PDB file of C-alpha atoms in Angstrom:
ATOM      1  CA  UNK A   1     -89.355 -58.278 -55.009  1.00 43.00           C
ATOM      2  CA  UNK A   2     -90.924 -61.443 -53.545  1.00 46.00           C
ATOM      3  CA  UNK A   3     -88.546 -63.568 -51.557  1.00 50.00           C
ATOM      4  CA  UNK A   4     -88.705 -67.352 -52.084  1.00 53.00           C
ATOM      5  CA  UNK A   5     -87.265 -69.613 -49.764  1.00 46.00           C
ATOM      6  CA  UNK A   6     -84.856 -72.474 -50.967  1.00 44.00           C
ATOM      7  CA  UNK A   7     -83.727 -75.759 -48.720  1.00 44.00           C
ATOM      8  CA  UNK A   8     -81.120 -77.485 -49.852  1.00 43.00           C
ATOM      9  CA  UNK A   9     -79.990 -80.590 -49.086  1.00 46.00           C
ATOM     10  CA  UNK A  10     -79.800 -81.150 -46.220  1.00 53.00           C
ATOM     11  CA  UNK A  11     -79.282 -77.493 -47.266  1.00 50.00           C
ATOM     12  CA  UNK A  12     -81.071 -75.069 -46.948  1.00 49.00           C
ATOM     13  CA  UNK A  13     -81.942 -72.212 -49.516  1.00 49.00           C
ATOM     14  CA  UNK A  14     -83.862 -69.256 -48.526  1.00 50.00           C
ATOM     15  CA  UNK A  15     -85.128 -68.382 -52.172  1.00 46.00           C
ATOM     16  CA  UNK A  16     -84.602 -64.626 -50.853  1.00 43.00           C
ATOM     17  CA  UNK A  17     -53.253 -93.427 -32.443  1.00 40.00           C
ATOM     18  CA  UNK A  18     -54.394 -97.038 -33.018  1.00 39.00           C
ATOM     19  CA  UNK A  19     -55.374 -98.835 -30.454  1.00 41.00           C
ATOM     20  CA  UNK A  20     -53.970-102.440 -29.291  1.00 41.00           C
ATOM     21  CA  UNK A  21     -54.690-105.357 -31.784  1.00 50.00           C
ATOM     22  CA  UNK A  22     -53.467-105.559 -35.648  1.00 55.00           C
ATOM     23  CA  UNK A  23     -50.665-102.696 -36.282  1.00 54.00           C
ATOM     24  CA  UNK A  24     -51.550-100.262 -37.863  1.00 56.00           C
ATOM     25  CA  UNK A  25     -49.339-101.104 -40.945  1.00 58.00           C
ATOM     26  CA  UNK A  26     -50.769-104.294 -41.313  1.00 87.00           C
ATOM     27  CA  UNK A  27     -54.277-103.296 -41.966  1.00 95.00           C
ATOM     28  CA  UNK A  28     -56.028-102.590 -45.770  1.00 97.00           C
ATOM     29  CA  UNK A  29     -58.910-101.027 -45.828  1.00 98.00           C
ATOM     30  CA  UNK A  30     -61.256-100.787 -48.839  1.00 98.00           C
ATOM     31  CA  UNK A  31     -63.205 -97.803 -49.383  1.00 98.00           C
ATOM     32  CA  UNK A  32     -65.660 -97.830 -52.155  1.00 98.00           C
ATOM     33  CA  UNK A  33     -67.686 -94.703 -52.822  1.00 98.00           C
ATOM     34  CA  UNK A  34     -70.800 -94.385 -54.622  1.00 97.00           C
ATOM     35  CA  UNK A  35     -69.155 -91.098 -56.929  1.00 96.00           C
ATOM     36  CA  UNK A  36     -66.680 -88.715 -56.840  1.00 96.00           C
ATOM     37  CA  UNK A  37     -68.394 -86.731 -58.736  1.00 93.00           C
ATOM     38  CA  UNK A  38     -70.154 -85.218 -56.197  1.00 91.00           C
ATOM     39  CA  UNK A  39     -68.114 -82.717 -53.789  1.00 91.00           C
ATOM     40  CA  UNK A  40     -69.869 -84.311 -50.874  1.00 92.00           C
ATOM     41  CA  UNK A  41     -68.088 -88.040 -51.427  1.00 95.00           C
ATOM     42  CA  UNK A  42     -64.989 -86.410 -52.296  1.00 97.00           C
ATOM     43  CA  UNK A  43     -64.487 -84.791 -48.938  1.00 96.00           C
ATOM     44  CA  UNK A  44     -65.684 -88.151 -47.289  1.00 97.00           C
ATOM     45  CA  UNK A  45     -63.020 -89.854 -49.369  1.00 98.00           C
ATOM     46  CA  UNK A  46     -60.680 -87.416 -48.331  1.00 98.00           C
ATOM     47  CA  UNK A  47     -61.028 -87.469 -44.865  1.00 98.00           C
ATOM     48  CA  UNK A  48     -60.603 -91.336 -44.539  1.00 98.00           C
ATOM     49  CA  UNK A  49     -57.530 -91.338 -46.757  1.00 98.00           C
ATOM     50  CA  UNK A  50     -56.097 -88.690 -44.232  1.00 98.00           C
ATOM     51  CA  UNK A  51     -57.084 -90.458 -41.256  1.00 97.00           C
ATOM     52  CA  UNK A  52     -55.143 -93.617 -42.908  1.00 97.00           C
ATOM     53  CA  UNK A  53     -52.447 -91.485 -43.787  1.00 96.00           C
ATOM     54  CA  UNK A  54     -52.245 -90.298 -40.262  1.00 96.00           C
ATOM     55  CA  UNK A  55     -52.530 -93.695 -38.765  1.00 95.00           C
ATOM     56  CA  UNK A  56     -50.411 -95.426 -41.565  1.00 95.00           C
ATOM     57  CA  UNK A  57     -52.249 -97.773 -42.195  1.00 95.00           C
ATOM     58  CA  UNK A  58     -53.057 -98.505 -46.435  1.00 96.00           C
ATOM     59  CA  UNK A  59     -56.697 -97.486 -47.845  1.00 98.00           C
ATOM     60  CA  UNK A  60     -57.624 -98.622 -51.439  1.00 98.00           C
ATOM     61  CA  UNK A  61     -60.567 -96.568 -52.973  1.00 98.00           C
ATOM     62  CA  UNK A  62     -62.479 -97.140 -55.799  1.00 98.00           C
ATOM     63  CA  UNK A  63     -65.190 -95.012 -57.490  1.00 98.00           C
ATOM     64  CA  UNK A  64     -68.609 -96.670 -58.620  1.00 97.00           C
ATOM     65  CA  UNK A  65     -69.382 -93.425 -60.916  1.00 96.00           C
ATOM     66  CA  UNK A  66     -73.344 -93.846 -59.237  1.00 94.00           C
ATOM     67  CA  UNK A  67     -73.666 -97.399 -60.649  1.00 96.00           C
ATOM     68  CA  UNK A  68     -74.792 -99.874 -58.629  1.00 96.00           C
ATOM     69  CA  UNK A  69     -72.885-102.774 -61.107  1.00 97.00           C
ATOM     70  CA  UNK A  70     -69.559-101.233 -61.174  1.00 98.00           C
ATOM     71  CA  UNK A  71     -69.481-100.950 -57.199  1.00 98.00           C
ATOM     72  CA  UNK A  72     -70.070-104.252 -56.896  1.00 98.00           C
ATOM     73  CA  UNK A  73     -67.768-105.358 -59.364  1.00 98.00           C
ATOM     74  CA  UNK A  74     -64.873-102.819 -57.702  1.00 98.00           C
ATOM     75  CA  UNK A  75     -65.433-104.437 -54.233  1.00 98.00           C
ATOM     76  CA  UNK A  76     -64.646-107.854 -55.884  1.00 98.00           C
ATOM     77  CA  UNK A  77     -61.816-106.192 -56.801  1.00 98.00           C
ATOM     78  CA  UNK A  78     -60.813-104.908 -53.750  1.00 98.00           C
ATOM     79  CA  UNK A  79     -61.444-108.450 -51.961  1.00 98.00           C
ATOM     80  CA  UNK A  80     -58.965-109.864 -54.512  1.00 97.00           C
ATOM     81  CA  UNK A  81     -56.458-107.551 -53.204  1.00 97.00           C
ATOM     82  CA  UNK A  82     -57.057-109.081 -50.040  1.00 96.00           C
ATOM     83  CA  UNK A  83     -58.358-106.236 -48.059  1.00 98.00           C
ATOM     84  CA  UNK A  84     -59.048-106.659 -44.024  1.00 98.00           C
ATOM     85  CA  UNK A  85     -61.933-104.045 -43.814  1.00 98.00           C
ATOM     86  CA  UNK A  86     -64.217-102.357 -46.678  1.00 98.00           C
ATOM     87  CA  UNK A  87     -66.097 -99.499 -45.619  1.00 98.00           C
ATOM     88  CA  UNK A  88     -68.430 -98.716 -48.101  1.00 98.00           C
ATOM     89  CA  UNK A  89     -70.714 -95.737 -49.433  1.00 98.00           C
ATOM     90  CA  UNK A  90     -73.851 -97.540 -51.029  1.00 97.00           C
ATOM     91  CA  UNK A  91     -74.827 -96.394 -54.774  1.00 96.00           C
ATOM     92  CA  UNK A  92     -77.736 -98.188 -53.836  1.00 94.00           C
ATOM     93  CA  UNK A  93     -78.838 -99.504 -50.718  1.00 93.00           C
ATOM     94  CA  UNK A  94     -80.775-102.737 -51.944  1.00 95.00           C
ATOM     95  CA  UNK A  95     -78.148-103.237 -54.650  1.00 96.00           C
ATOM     96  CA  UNK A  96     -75.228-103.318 -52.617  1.00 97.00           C
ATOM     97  CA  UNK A  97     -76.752-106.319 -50.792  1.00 98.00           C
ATOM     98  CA  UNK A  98     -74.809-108.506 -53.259  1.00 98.00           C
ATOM     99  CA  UNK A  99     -71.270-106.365 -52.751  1.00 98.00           C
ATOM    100  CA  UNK A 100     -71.824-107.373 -48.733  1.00 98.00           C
ATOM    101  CA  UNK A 101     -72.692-111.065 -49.190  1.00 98.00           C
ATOM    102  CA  UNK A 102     -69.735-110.893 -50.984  1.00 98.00           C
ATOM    103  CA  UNK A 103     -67.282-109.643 -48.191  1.00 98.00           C
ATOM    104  CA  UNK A 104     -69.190-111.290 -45.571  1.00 98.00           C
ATOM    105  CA  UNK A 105     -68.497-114.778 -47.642  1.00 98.00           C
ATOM    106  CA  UNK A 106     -64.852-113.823 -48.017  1.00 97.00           C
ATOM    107  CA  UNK A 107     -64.613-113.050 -44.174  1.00 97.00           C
ATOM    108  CA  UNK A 108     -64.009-109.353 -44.415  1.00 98.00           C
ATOM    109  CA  UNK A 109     -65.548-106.902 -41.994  1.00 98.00           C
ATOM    110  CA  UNK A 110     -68.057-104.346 -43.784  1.00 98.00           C
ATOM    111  CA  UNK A 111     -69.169-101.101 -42.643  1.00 98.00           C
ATOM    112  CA  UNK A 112     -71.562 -98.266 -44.385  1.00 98.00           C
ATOM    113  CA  UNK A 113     -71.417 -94.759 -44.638  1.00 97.00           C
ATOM    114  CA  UNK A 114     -73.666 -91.979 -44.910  1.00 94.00           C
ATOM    115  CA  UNK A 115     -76.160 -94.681 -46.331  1.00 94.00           C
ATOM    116  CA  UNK A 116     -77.161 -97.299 -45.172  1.00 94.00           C
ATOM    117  CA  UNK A 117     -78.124-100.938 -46.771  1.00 96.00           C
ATOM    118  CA  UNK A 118     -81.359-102.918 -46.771  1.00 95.00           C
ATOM    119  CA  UNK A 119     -79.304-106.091 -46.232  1.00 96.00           C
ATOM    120  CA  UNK A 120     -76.098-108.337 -45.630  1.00 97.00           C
ATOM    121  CA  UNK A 121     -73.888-108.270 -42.177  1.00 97.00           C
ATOM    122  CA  UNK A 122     -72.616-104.678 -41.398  1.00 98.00           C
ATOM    123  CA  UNK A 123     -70.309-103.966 -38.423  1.00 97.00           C
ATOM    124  CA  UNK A 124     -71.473-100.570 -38.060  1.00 97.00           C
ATOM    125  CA  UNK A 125     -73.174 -97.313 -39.600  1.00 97.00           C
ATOM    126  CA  UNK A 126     -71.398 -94.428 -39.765  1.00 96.00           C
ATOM    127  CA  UNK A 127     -73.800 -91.541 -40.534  1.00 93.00           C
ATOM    128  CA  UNK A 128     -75.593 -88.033 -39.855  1.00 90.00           C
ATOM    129  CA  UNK A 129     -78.853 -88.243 -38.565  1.00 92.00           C
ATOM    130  CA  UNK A 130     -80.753 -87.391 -42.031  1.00 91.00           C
ATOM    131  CA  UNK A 131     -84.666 -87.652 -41.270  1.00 94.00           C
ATOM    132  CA  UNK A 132     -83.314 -85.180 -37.861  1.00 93.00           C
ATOM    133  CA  UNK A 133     -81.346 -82.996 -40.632  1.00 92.00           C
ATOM    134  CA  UNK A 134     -84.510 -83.247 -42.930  1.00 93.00           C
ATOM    135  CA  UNK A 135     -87.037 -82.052 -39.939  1.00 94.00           C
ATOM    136  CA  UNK A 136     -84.702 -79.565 -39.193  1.00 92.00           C
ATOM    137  CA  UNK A 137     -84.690 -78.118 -42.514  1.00 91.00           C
ATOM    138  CA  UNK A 138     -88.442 -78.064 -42.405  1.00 93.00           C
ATOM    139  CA  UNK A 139     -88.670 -76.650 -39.132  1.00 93.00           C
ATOM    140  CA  UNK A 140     -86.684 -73.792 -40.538  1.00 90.00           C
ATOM    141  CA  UNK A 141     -88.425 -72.731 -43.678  1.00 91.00           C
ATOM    142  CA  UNK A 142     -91.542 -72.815 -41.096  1.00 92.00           C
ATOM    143  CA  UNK A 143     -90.108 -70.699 -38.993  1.00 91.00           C
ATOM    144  CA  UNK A 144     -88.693 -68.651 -41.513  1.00 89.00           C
ATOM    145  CA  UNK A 145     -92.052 -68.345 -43.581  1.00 88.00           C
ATOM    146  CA  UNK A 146     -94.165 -68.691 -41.147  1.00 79.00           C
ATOM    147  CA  UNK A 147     -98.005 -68.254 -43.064  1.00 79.00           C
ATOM    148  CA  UNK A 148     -99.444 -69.761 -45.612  1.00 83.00           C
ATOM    149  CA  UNK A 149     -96.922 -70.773 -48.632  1.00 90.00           C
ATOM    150  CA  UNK A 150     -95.989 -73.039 -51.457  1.00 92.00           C
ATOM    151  CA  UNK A 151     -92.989 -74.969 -50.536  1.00 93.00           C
ATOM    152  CA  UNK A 152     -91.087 -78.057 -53.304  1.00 94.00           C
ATOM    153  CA  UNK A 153     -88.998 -81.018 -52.578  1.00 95.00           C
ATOM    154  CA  UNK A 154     -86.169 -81.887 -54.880  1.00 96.00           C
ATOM    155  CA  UNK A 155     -85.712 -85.516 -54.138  1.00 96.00           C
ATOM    156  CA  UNK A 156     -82.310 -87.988 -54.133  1.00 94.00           C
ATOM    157  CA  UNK A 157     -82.023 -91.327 -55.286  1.00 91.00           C
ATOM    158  CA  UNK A 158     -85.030 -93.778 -54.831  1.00 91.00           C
ATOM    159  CA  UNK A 159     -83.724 -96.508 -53.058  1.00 85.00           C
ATOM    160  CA  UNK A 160     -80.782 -94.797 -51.250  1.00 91.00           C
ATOM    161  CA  UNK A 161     -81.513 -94.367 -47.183  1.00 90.00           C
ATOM    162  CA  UNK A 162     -80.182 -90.635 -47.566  1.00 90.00           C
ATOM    163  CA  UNK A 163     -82.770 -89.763 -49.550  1.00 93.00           C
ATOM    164  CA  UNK A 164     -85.916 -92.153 -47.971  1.00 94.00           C
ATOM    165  CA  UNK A 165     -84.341 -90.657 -44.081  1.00 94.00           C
ATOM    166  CA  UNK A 166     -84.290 -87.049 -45.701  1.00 94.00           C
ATOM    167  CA  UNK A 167     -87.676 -86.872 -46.368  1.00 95.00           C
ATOM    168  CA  UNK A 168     -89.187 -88.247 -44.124  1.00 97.00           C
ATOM    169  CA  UNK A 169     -87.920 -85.921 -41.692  1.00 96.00           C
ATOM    170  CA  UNK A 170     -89.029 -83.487 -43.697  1.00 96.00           C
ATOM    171  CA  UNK A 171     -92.225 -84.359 -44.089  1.00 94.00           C
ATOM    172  CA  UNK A 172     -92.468 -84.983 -40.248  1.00 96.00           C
ATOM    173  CA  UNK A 173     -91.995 -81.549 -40.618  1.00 95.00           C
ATOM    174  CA  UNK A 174     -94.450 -80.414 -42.725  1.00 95.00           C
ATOM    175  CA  UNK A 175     -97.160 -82.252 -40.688  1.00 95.00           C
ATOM    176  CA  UNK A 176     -96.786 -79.648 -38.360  1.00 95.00           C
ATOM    177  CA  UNK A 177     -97.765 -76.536 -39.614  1.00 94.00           C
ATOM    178  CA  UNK A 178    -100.774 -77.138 -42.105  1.00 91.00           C
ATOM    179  CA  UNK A 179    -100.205 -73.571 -43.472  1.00 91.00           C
ATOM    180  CA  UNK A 180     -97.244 -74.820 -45.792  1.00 93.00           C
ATOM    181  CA  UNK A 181     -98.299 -76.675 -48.902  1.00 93.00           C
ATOM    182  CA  UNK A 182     -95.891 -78.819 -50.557  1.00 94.00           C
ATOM    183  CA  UNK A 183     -97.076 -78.625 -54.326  1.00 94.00           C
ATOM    184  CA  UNK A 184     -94.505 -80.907 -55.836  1.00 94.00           C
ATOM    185  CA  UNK A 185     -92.130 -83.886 -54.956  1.00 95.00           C
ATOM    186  CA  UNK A 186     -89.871 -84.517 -57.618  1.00 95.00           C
ATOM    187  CA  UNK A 187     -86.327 -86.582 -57.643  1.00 96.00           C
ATOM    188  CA  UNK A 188     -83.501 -85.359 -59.304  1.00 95.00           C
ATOM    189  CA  UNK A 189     -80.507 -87.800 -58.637  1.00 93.00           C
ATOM    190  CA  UNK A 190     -78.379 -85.804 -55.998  1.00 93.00           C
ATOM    191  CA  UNK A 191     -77.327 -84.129 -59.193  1.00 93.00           C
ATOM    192  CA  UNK A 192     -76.550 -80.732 -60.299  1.00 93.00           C
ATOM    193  CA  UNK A 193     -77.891 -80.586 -63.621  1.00 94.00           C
ATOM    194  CA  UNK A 194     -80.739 -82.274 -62.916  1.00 95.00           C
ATOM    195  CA  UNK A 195     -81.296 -79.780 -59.981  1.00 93.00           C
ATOM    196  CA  UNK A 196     -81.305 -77.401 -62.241  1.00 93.00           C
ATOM    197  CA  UNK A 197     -83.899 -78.975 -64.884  1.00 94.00           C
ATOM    198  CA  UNK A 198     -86.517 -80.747 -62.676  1.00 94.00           C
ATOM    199  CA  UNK A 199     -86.625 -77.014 -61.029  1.00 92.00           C
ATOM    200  CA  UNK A 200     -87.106 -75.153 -64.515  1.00 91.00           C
ATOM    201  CA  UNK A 201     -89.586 -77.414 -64.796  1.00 92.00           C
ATOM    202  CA  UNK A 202     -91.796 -77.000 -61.436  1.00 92.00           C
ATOM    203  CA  UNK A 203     -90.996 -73.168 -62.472  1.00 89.00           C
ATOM    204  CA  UNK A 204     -92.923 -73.298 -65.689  1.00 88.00           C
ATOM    205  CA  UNK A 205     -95.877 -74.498 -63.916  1.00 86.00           C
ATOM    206  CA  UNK A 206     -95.940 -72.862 -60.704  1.00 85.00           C
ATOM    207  CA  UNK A 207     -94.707 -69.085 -60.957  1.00 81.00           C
ATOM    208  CA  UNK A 208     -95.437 -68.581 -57.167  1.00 84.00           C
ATOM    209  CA  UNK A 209     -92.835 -70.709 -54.960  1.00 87.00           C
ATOM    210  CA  UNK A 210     -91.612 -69.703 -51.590  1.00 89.00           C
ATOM    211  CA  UNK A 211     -89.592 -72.222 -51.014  1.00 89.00           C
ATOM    212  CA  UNK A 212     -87.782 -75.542 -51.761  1.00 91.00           C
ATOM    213  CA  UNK A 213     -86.127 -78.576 -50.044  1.00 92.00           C
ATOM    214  CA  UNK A 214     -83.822 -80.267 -51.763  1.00 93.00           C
ATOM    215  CA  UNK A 215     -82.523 -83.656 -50.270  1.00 92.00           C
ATOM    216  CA  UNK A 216     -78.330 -82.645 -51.290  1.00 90.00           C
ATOM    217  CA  UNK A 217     -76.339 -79.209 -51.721  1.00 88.00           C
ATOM    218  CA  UNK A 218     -75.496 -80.408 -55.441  1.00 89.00           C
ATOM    219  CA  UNK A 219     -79.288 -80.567 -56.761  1.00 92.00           C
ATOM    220  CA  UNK A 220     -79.954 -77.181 -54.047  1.00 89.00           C
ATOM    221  CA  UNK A 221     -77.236 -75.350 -56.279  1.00 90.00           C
ATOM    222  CA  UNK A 222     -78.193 -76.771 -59.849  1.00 91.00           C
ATOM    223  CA  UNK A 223     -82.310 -75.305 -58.079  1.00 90.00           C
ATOM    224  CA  UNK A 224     -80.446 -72.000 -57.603  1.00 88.00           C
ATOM    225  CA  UNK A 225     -79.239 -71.439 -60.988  1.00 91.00           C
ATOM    226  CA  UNK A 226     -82.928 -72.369 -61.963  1.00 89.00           C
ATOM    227  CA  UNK A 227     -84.406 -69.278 -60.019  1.00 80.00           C
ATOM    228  CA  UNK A 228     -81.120 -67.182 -60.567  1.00 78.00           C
ATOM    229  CA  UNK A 229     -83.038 -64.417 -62.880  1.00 62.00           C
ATOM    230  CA  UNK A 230     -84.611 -63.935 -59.531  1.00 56.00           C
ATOM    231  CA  UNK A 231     -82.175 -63.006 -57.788  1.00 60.00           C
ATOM    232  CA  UNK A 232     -82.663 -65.220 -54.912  1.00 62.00           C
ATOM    233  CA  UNK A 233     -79.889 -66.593 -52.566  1.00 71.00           C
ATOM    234  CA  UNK A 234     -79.104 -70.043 -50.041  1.00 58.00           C
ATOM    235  CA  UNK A 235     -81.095 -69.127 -46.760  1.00 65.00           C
ATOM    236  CA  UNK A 236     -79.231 -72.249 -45.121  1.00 65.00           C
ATOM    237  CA  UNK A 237     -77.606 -75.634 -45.088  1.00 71.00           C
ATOM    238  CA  UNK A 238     -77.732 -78.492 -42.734  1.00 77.00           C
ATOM    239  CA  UNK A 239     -73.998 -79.460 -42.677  1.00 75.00           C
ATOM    240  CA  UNK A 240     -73.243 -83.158 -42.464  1.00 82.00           C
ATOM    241  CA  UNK A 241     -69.556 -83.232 -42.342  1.00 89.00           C
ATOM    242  CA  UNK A 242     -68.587 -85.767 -44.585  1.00 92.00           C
ATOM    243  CA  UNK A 243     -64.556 -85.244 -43.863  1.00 95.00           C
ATOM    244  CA  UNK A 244     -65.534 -85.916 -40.396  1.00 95.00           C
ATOM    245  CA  UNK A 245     -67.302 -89.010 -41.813  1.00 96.00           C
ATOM    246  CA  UNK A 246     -64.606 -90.420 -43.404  1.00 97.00           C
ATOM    247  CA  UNK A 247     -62.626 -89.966 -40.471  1.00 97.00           C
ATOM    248  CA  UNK A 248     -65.056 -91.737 -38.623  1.00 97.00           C
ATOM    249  CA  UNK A 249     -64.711 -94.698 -40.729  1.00 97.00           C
ATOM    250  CA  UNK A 250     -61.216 -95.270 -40.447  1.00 98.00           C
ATOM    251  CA  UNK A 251     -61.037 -95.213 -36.674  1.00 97.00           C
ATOM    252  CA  UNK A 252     -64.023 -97.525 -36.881  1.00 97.00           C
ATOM    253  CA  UNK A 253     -62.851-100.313 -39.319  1.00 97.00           C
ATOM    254  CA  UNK A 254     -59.736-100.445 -37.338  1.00 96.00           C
ATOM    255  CA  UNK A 255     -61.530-101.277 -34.344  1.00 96.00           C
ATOM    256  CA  UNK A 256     -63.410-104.045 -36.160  1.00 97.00           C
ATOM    257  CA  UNK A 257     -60.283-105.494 -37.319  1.00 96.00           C
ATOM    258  CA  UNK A 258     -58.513-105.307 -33.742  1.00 95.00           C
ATOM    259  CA  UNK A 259     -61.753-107.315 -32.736  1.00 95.00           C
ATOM    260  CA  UNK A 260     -63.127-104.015 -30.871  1.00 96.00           C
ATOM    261  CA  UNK A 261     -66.906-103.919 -30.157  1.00 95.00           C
ATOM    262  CA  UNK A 262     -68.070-101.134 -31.809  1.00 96.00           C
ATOM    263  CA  UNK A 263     -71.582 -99.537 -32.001  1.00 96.00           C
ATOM    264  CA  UNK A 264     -74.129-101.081 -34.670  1.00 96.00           C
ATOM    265  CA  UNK A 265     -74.869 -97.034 -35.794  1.00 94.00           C
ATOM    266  CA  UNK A 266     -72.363 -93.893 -34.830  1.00 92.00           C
ATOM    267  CA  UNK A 267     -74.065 -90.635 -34.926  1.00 90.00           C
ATOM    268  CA  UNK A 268     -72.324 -87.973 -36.991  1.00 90.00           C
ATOM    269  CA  UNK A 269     -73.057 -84.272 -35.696  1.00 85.00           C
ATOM    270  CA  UNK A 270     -75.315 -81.661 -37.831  1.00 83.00           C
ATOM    271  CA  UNK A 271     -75.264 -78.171 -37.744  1.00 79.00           C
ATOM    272  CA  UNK A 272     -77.791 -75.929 -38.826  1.00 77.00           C
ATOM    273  CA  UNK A 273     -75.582 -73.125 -40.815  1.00 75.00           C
ATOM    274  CA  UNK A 274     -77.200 -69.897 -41.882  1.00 72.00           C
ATOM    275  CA  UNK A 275     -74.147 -67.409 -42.268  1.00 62.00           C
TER     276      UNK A 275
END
């Protein structure tokens, strides 16, 4: 049986204490997350309300359901409740331009998460590298191909840095070895069901695909149920940790509110995972 090669976002499917300043007590943090509908944003949620938890200090989190409106209208929200730091996880990063403003105006701190936005003052970035994690995924369906084959990218959310820094890495990638031919680009939301349906739909029209990049784990797994008849499995995933960046977060925004300097953009570790 021919093997086909799946990557999924930045996964990979082979289709085969506190420190001195405010106490700890006294500080609210805001943390407003694009969904929790997706796994990934859960664990990041996760992790920052155990760091919190484990620093006692209060953490107020709201869920924007992937609309760009409702975010902004939950940070007002959270700046009514008089928070001293929001962290936030962009729906979109041009749209949440208007959430910043709004914290910057009210005097409150503001730093991103896994993506990043095109505007407004932000403390700091807390993120994996993704156009590293996409060239990585593209070096390894290269090197696990390695002649001439037909290779698709399942796309995120236009306008969201995860997806723009996802592939462009991988298409840094595919520069490289002029033997793999990308024959279709399509987005699919970072979601499931659309994973599953945009791939269906590159199916139908192109029989013969070796492999596929898709720019999260949820549309990678929705592009595996797609090409389950043939008996295909996940090759690989480029693990982000997104406990470790909510984590991250929280030790961050405390630092901004102790008056800390803290680095404009904090690198969060990838790992290539294959077993």
């Amino acid at each position: 049986m021919k093997k086909l090669t799946i990557v999924l976002a930045l996964s990979i499917i082979l289709i085969v204490g506190v420190s001195a300043g405010a106490a700890a007590q006294d500080i609210k943090i805001g943390l407003a997350v694009s969904t929790l509908n997706n796994p990934f944003f859960v664990d990041l949620k996760d992790g920052a309300e155990a760091m919190a938890e484990e620093m006692g200090i209060e953490i107020l989190t709201v869920d924007a359901q992937d609309d760009a409106a409702s975010q902004l209208s939950s940070v007002e929200d959270l700046l009514i409740r008089q928070i001293d730091v929001l962290i936030v996880n962009p729906v979109d990063g041009n749209a949440v331009v208007s959430a910043i403003t709004a914290a910057n105006d009210a005097g409150v701190p503001v730093i991103t998460v896994d993506r990043g936005a095109e505007g407004g003052n932000v403390a700091s970035h807390i993120a994996s590298d993704n156009v590293a994690g996409g060239e990585m995924a593209g070096d390894f369906i290269a090197e696990q191909l390695g002649e001439t084959r037909k290779v698709v990218e399942l796309e995120g959310i236009p306008g969201t840095s995860a997806a723009r820094d996802r592939g462009e890495g991988f298409n840094k990638a595919m520069d490289k070895y002029p033997d793999l031919e990308v024959i279709a680009r399509q987005p699919a939301a970072f979601d499931r069901a659309e994973g599953m349906t945009v791939m269906e739909n590159i199916l139908q029209g192109n029989p013969e695909i070796d492999a596929v990049f898709a720019h999260n784990d949820n549309m990678a797994l929705g592009a595996m149920e797609a090409i389950e008849a043939a008996g295909r499995n996940m090759a690989a995933t480029v693990a982000q940790k997104p406990a470790l960046m909510g984590e991250m977060s929280v030790e961050i925004a405390v630092k901004v509110v102790n008056g800390e300097e803290v680095d404009e953009y904090t690198p969060v570790p990838l790992e290539l995972i294959t077993e």
